[in-house]
Tab-separated table of C-alpha atoms in Angstrom:
chain	number	residue	atom	x	y	z
J	710	GLY	CA	-27.792	8.461	8.719
J	711	VAL	CA	-25.391	10.125	7.062
J	712	VAL	CA	-26.295	10.437	3.173
J	713	ALA	CA	-22.783	10.627	0.917
J	714	ASP	CA	-22.417	12.191	-2.501
J	715	TRP	CA	-19.464	12.065	-4.780
J	716	CYS	CA	-18.748	15.040	-7.482
J	717	PHE	CA	-15.596	14.350	-9.183
J	718	ARG	CA	-15.026	17.350	-11.854
J	719	GLY	CA	-11.556	16.568	-12.813
J	720	THR	CA	-11.174	15.533	-16.298
J	721	SER	CA	-8.661	13.057	-15.121
J	722	HIS	CA	-10.189	12.476	-11.071
J	723	GLY	CA	-9.664	9.297	-9.557
J	724	LYS	CA	-11.650	7.628	-7.608
J	725	ASP	CA	-9.362	5.323	-5.131
J	726	GLU	CA	-6.681	6.175	-2.798
J	727	VAL	CA	-4.396	6.336	-5.548
J	728	ASP	CA	-5.099	9.488	-7.443
J	729	GLY	CA	-3.586	12.781	-8.715
J	730	GLY	CA	-2.688	14.054	-5.047
J	731	CYS	CA	-1.239	10.887	-3.881
J	732	ASP	CA	0.969	10.224	-7.438
J	733	ASP	CA	2.249	13.870	-6.326
J	734	CYS	CA	3.201	12.993	-2.750
J	735	LYS	CA	4.991	9.722	-4.061
J	736	ASN	CA	6.833	11.941	-6.554
J	737	ALA	CA	7.851	13.862	-3.816
J	738	ILE	CA	9.299	11.038	-1.541
J	739	GLY	CA	11.172	9.661	-5.065
J	740	ARG	CA	12.838	13.132	-5.447
J	741	GLU	CA	14.002	12.943	-1.661
J	742	GLN	CA	15.058	9.239	-1.756
J	743	LEU	CA	17.808	9.986	-4.839
J	744	LYS	CA	19.102	12.498	-2.403
J	745	ALA	CA	20.679	9.593	-0.732
J	746	ASP	CA	23.775	10.036	0.380
J	747	ARG	CA	27.280	7.483	-0.283
J	748	GLY	CA	26.393	4.547	1.357
J	749	GLU	CA	22.896	5.277	2.222
J	750	THR	CA	20.102	2.949	0.698
J	751	SER	CA	17.303	5.345	1.110
J	752	ARG	CA	16.242	8.680	2.730
J	753	VAL	CA	12.908	7.684	3.794
J	754	LYS	CA	12.807	4.279	5.126
J	755	THR	CA	9.473	3.319	7.331
J	756	SER	CA	5.808	4.606	6.694
J	757	MET	CA	6.396	7.274	9.691
J	758	GLU	CA	9.096	8.957	7.636
J	759	ALA	CA	7.133	9.065	4.859
J	760	PHE	CA	4.234	10.881	6.718
J	761	GLU	CA	6.905	13.327	8.640
J	762	PHE	CA	8.486	14.394	5.557
J	763	LEU	CA	5.338	15.013	3.738
J	764	LYS	CA	3.793	16.878	6.537
J	765	ASN	CA	6.856	19.173	6.767
J	766	ASN	CA	7.921	19.578	3.386
J	767	PHE	CA	4.657	19.111	1.281
J	768	SER	CA	1.226	20.828	3.257
J	769	THR	CA	1.638	23.735	1.291
J	770	PHE	CA	2.319	24.779	-2.383
J	771	ALA	CA	4.819	26.693	-4.044
J	772	LYS	CA	2.069	29.155	-5.459
J	773	SER	CA	-0.092	30.370	-2.552
J	774	PHE	CA	-4.069	30.334	-2.400
J	775	TYR	CA	-4.311	33.983	-2.978
J	776	ASP	CA	-1.964	33.953	-6.135
J	777	LYS	CA	-4.173	31.510	-7.592
J	778	LYS	CA	-7.229	33.585	-7.008
J	779	GLY	CA	-8.982	31.250	-4.793
J	780	GLY	CA	-8.684	28.100	-7.026
J	781	GLY	CA	-7.611	24.779	-6.432
J	782	VAL	CA	-6.534	23.079	-3.202
J	783	PHE	CA	-5.810	25.316	-0.011
J	784	ARG	CA	-3.501	23.114	1.809
J	785	ARG	CA	-2.753	19.173	2.148
J	786	VAL	CA	-3.330	17.670	5.745
J	787	PHE	CA	-2.060	14.383	6.261
J	788	HIS	CA	-2.694	11.561	8.770
J	789	TYR	CA	-0.794	8.634	10.048
J	790	VAL	CA	-2.682	5.211	10.459
J	791	PRO	CA	-0.694	2.922	12.339
J	792	ALA	CA	-1.162	-0.720	11.341
J	793	HIS	CA	-1.331	-1.886	14.793
J	794	GLY	CA	-1.913	-0.173	18.076
J	795	ASP	CA	-4.857	1.985	19.633
J	796	ASP	CA	-5.324	4.347	16.687
J	797	CYS	CA	-5.261	1.314	14.024
J	798	VAL	CA	-8.070	1.100	11.472
J	799	SER	CA	-10.186	-2.026	10.494
J	800	ARG	CA	-9.753	-2.615	7.095
J	801	ASN	CA	-11.761	-5.795	7.127
J	802	ILE	CA	-14.579	-4.559	5.325
J	803	ARG	CA	-16.287	-6.125	2.714
J	804	GLY	CA	-14.998	-5.013	-0.706
J	805	CYS	CA	-17.030	-4.709	-4.402
J	806	GLY	CA	-16.372	-5.122	-7.844
J	807	THR	CA	-15.135	-2.430	-10.375
J	808	LEU	CA	-18.572	-0.607	-11.710
J	809	LYS	CA	-18.321	-0.665	-15.735
J	810	GLY	CA	-18.266	2.314	-17.013
J	811	ILE	CA	-17.566	4.366	-13.967
J	812	LYS	CA	-14.955	6.440	-15.796
J	813	LYS	CA	-17.814	8.367	-17.160
J	814	MET	CA	-19.619	8.718	-13.867
J	815	HIS	CA	-19.313	12.446	-12.360
J	816	GLN	CA	-21.567	11.647	-9.744
J	817	LEU	CA	-22.406	8.750	-7.157
J	818	LEU	CA	-25.303	9.085	-4.495
J	819	ASP	CA	-25.777	6.857	-1.960
J	820	ILE	CA	-29.768	6.370	-1.569
J	821	GLY	CA	-29.770	4.705	1.565
J	822	LYS	CA	-30.159	1.273	0.054
J	823	PRO	CA	-27.606	-1.188	0.429
J	824	GLY	CA	-24.973	-2.245	-2.386
J	825	LYS	CA	-26.977	0.603	-4.672
J	826	LEU	CA	-26.462	3.863	-6.011
J	827	ARG	CA	-27.549	6.838	-8.296
J	828	VAL	CA	-24.933	7.537	-11.007
J	829	ARG	CA	-24.910	10.362	-13.585
J	830	THR	CA	-22.307	11.394	-16.055
J	831	ARG	CA	-22.766	15.389	-14.340
J	832	SER	CA	-23.447	16.541	-11.099
J	833	CYS	CA	-25.694	19.566	-10.933
J	834	HIS	CA	-26.436	20.843	-7.260
J	835	ALA	CA	-27.749	23.922	-8.800
J	836	CYS	CA	-31.603	23.622	-8.572
J	837	GLU	CA	-34.288	22.561	-5.785
J	838	GLY	CA	-35.026	19.561	-7.568
J	839	CYS	CA	-31.708	18.582	-7.894
J	840	TRP	CA	-31.305	18.924	-3.673
J	841	GLU	CA	-34.399	16.847	-3.133
J	842	ASP	CA	-33.983	14.071	-5.762
J	843	SER	CA	-31.642	14.039	-8.595
J	844	LYS	CA	-34.393	12.620	-10.649
J	845	ASN	CA	-35.976	15.786	-10.713
J	846	CYS	CA	-33.182	17.801	-11.576
J	847	LYS	CA	-34.028	20.955	-13.653
J	848	ASN	CA	-30.615	20.591	-15.767
J	849	ASN	CA	-30.937	16.524	-16.837
J	850	GLU	CA	-30.586	17.629	-20.530
J	851	ARG	CA	-26.968	19.051	-19.706
J	852	CYS	CA	-25.951	16.748	-16.858
J	853	GLY	CA	-27.756	13.613	-17.810
J	854	VAL	CA	-30.639	11.524	-16.284
J	855	PRO	CA	-29.323	9.651	-13.367
J	856	TRP	CA	-29.669	6.041	-12.807
J	857	THR	CA	-29.045	3.476	-10.582
J	858	GLU	CA	-25.791	1.190	-10.846
J	859	THR	CA	-26.070	-2.230	-8.165
J	860	LEU	CA	-22.260	-2.881	-6.311
J	861	ARG	CA	-21.597	-6.503	-6.842
J	862	PRO	CA	-20.120	-7.435	-3.401
J	863	GLN	CA	-17.006	-9.613	-3.402
J	864	ALA	CA	-17.228	-12.919	-0.817
J	865	HIS	CA	-16.851	-12.326	2.907
J	866	ARG	CA	-12.982	-12.938	3.867
J	867	GLN	CA	-12.559	-15.726	6.233
J	868	LEU	CA	-12.603	-15.583	9.886
J	869	GLN	CA	-9.675	-14.563	11.363
J	870	GLU	CA	-6.966	-17.013	12.527
J	871	SER	CA	-5.689	-17.599	15.868
J	872	SER	CA	-1.894	-17.026	16.888
J	873	ASP	CA	-1.598	-20.871	17.207
J	874	GLU	CA	-3.202	-21.538	13.774
J	875	LEU	CA	-1.182	-18.807	11.972
J	876	ALA	CA	1.719	-20.671	13.609
J	877	ALA	CA	1.229	-24.023	12.833
J	878	ARG	CA	0.522	-22.484	8.966
J	879	GLY	CA	3.643	-20.519	8.876
J	880	ILE	CA	5.680	-23.846	9.829
J	881	ALA	CA	3.871	-25.996	7.251
J	882	ILE	CA	4.860	-23.679	4.382
J	883	ALA	CA	8.905	-22.917	5.583
J	884	HIS	CA	8.773	-27.403	5.123
J	885	GLU	CA	7.879	-26.965	1.845
J	886	ALA	CA	9.831	-23.989	0.943
J	887	LYS	CA	13.133	-24.349	-1.095
J	888	ARG	CA	15.728	-22.151	-1.758
J	889	GLY	CA	14.865	-19.411	-3.949
J	890	ASP	CA	11.168	-18.916	-2.659
J	891	VAL	CA	10.227	-15.754	-1.469
J	892	LEU	CA	8.552	-15.575	1.575
J	893	CYS	CA	6.193	-13.024	3.154
J	894	ILE	CA	7.110	-12.780	6.843
J	895	MET	CA	5.484	-10.917	9.819
J	896	VAL	CA	7.796	-8.482	11.961
J	897	ARG	CA	7.544	-7.193	15.397
J	898	LYS	CA	8.444	-3.207	13.859
J	899	GLU	CA	5.752	-0.757	14.180
J	900	HIS	CA	5.796	0.955	10.627
J	901	GLU	CA	7.404	-2.039	8.811
J	902	PRO	CA	4.533	-5.046	10.128
J	903	TRP	CA	5.884	-7.668	7.517
J	904	ILE	CA	8.795	-8.378	5.133
J	905	LEU	CA	9.911	-10.301	1.696
J	906	GLY	CA	12.580	-12.647	2.138
J	907	LYS	CA	14.332	-15.022	-0.404
J	908	VAL	CA	14.983	-18.355	1.344
J	909	CYS	CA	19.133	-19.048	0.604
J	910	GLY	CA	19.025	-21.489	3.975
J	911	ASP	CA	17.699	-25.139	5.365
J	912	LEU	CA	14.772	-25.365	8.188
J	913	GLY	CA	16.114	-26.058	11.274
J	914	ALA	CA	16.247	-25.241	14.869
J	915	TYR	CA	18.140	-21.937	16.205
J	916	GLU	CA	21.083	-23.368	17.785
J	917	MET	CA	22.336	-20.666	19.673
J	918	LYS	CA	22.461	-21.533	23.575
J	919	THR	CA	20.761	-18.021	24.612
J	920	SER	CA	17.734	-15.494	23.379
J	921	THR	CA	18.867	-13.074	20.639
J	922	ASP	CA	16.904	-10.039	19.909
J	923	THR	CA	16.774	-9.405	16.344
J	924	GLU	CA	16.010	-6.335	14.041
J	925	PHE	CA	12.717	-8.596	13.371
J	926	ALA	CA	12.096	-10.680	16.387
J	927	VAL	CA	12.929	-12.473	19.522
J	928	LEU	CA	15.053	-15.812	19.225
J	929	VAL	CA	14.761	-18.423	21.317
J	930	PRO	CA	16.724	-21.652	21.527
J	931	GLY	CA	15.067	-24.283	19.403
J	932	ASP	CA	12.797	-22.056	17.507
J	933	ILE	CA	12.181	-23.191	14.312
J	934	VAL	CA	14.116	-20.976	11.708
J	935	VAL	CA	15.149	-20.506	8.019
J	936	GLU	CA	17.788	-18.236	6.586
J	937	VAL	CA	16.902	-15.394	4.130
J	938	ARG	CA	17.667	-12.273	2.210
J	939	LYS	CA	15.597	-9.212	2.319
J	940	LEU	CA	13.926	-7.785	-0.297
J	941	GLN	CA	14.053	-4.367	0.045
J	942	PRO	CA	11.504	-1.858	-1.197
J	943	VAL	CA	13.107	0.698	-3.814
J	944	ASN	CA	10.773	3.420	-2.793
J	945	PRO	CA	8.093	3.443	0.031
J	946	GLY	CA	4.970	2.158	-1.657
J	947	THR	CA	6.415	0.289	-4.601
J	948	LYS	CA	6.259	-3.168	-5.817
J	949	VAL	CA	9.619	-3.004	-7.001
J	950	PHE	CA	12.493	-4.782	-4.702
J	951	ASP	CA	15.891	-5.090	-4.538
J	952	ILE	CA	17.592	-8.109	-2.799
J	953	VAL	CA	20.313	-6.875	-0.267
J	954	GLY	CA	22.245	-7.505	2.911
J	955	ASP	CA	23.413	-10.787	4.593
J	956	ALA	CA	21.190	-13.973	5.014
J	957	PHE	CA	19.600	-13.755	8.032
J	958	PRO	CA	17.412	-16.147	10.469
J	959	VAL	CA	13.264	-15.178	10.681
J	960	ARG	CA	10.743	-17.674	13.038
J	961	ALA	CA	8.763	-20.203	10.365
J	962	LYS	CA	6.118	-19.456	12.753
J	963	ASP	CA	5.788	-16.168	11.960
J	964	ILE	CA	5.455	-17.007	7.863
J	965	ARG	CA	2.277	-15.720	6.379
J	966	LEU	CA	2.676	-16.507	3.156
J	967	GLY	CA	4.894	-18.727	0.791
J	968	ASN	CA	6.037	-19.554	-2.951
J	969	ILE	CA	5.190	-15.950	-3.999
J	970	GLU	CA	5.888	-15.126	-7.755
J	971	VAL	CA	8.028	-12.415	-8.223
J	972	LYS	CA	9.658	-11.279	-11.638
J	973	TYR	CA	13.443	-10.861	-12.004
J	974	MET	CA	14.222	-7.520	-13.515
J	975	GLU	CA	17.539	-6.581	-15.680
J	976	VAL	CA	19.211	-3.662	-13.231
J	977	ARG	CA	21.640	-1.210	-15.219
J	978	ARG	CA	23.536	0.643	-12.290
J	979	SER	CA	25.987	3.588	-12.772
J	980	HIS	CA	29.554	2.842	-11.427
J	981	ARG	CA	29.417	3.951	-7.967
J	982	ALA	CA	25.840	1.811	-7.689
J	983	ARG	CA	28.001	-1.189	-8.742
J	984	GLY	CA	30.420	-0.782	-6.154
J	985	TRP	CA	27.892	-0.313	-3.352
J	986	ALA	CA	25.552	-3.710	-4.797
J	987	VAL	CA	28.792	-5.900	-4.864
J	988	ARG	CA	29.774	-4.789	-1.241
J	989	ASN	CA	26.112	-5.193	-0.283
J	990	GLN	CA	25.306	-8.383	-2.264
J	991	SER	CA	22.642	-6.437	-3.718
J	992	ALA	CA	22.604	-7.932	-8.046
J	993	GLU	CA	19.252	-8.826	-8.114
J	994	ARG	CA	16.008	-6.860	-8.686
J	995	CYS	CA	12.729	-8.210	-8.801
J	996	GLU	CA	9.050	-7.119	-9.044
J	997	ILE	CA	5.674	-8.256	-7.942
J	998	ASP	CA	2.052	-7.860	-9.490
J	999	SER	CA	-0.919	-5.743	-8.634
J	1000	GLU	CA	-2.414	-9.276	-7.667
J	1001	THR	CA	0.499	-10.795	-5.788
J	1002	HIS	CA	0.294	-7.644	-4.081
J	1003	SER	CA	-3.342	-7.896	-2.696
J	1004	ASP	CA	-2.616	-11.665	-1.691
J	1005	ILE	CA	0.305	-10.720	0.242
J	1006	LEU	CA	-1.942	-7.728	2.257
J	1007	LYS	CA	-4.894	-10.328	2.863
J	1008	SER	CA	-2.557	-12.278	4.249
J	1009	VAL	CA	-1.304	-9.851	7.002
J	1010	ILE	CA	-3.991	-8.271	7.820
């Protein structure tokens, strides 16, 4: 029974998760990463660390609310939503296509009909007619006459596969993978539920005599594994990765997506950074585009 009314007054307002405020947060984390000491790959390694950093260092502004004479944002409040567990949020929600001309829409009103929004170029909220129904707004001349837009739904997502089906699909992807291919692998870390790995070894059975508790999974003798090198994000939330560290085995049944397309980039490093790169076998940097990133997220949710 709650009616939502979105109003955007800024000249460069955002209508998605990545708006100006989120950009400020990402820049703050990026500046913190630059403070890494010698031998450190980053200062903020997980989503939980990013949350703690922002909560402790980015909740208030350099200029107080009183100095700004009551204008702007009073403070920032951060919430951590885990990918798994009791407090996680289901993101299995049907999406819709982008509204054409949305940059000129500064008010979007839920009118109680699924897939329908009443929009206008400016919001009023100053007259009785607007509170009753924006169609009867007395300031239509200044705010524009509202009109109705229809949201175009995207296709329904497929039903979630069982663990056995996911494992079988992962093993099939592993059999088709070649050296140099990039894979998406589910891991057991709460703050890093998936990683990208570049295949650098052949598929085979885990040959150790006892189980091994690794950083990403418990490997049992006989598990089908493939060796990969990790693609480490340059910054949290980025689509740019450094290929770092030694090769390590991952279970084939944990693979969710194969043959991921990446674009390799030329890396210019300082003398100090070049020395670190040689020691850590990190001479490669690559990036993925937004569509590929979306495909990865769909494969792991």
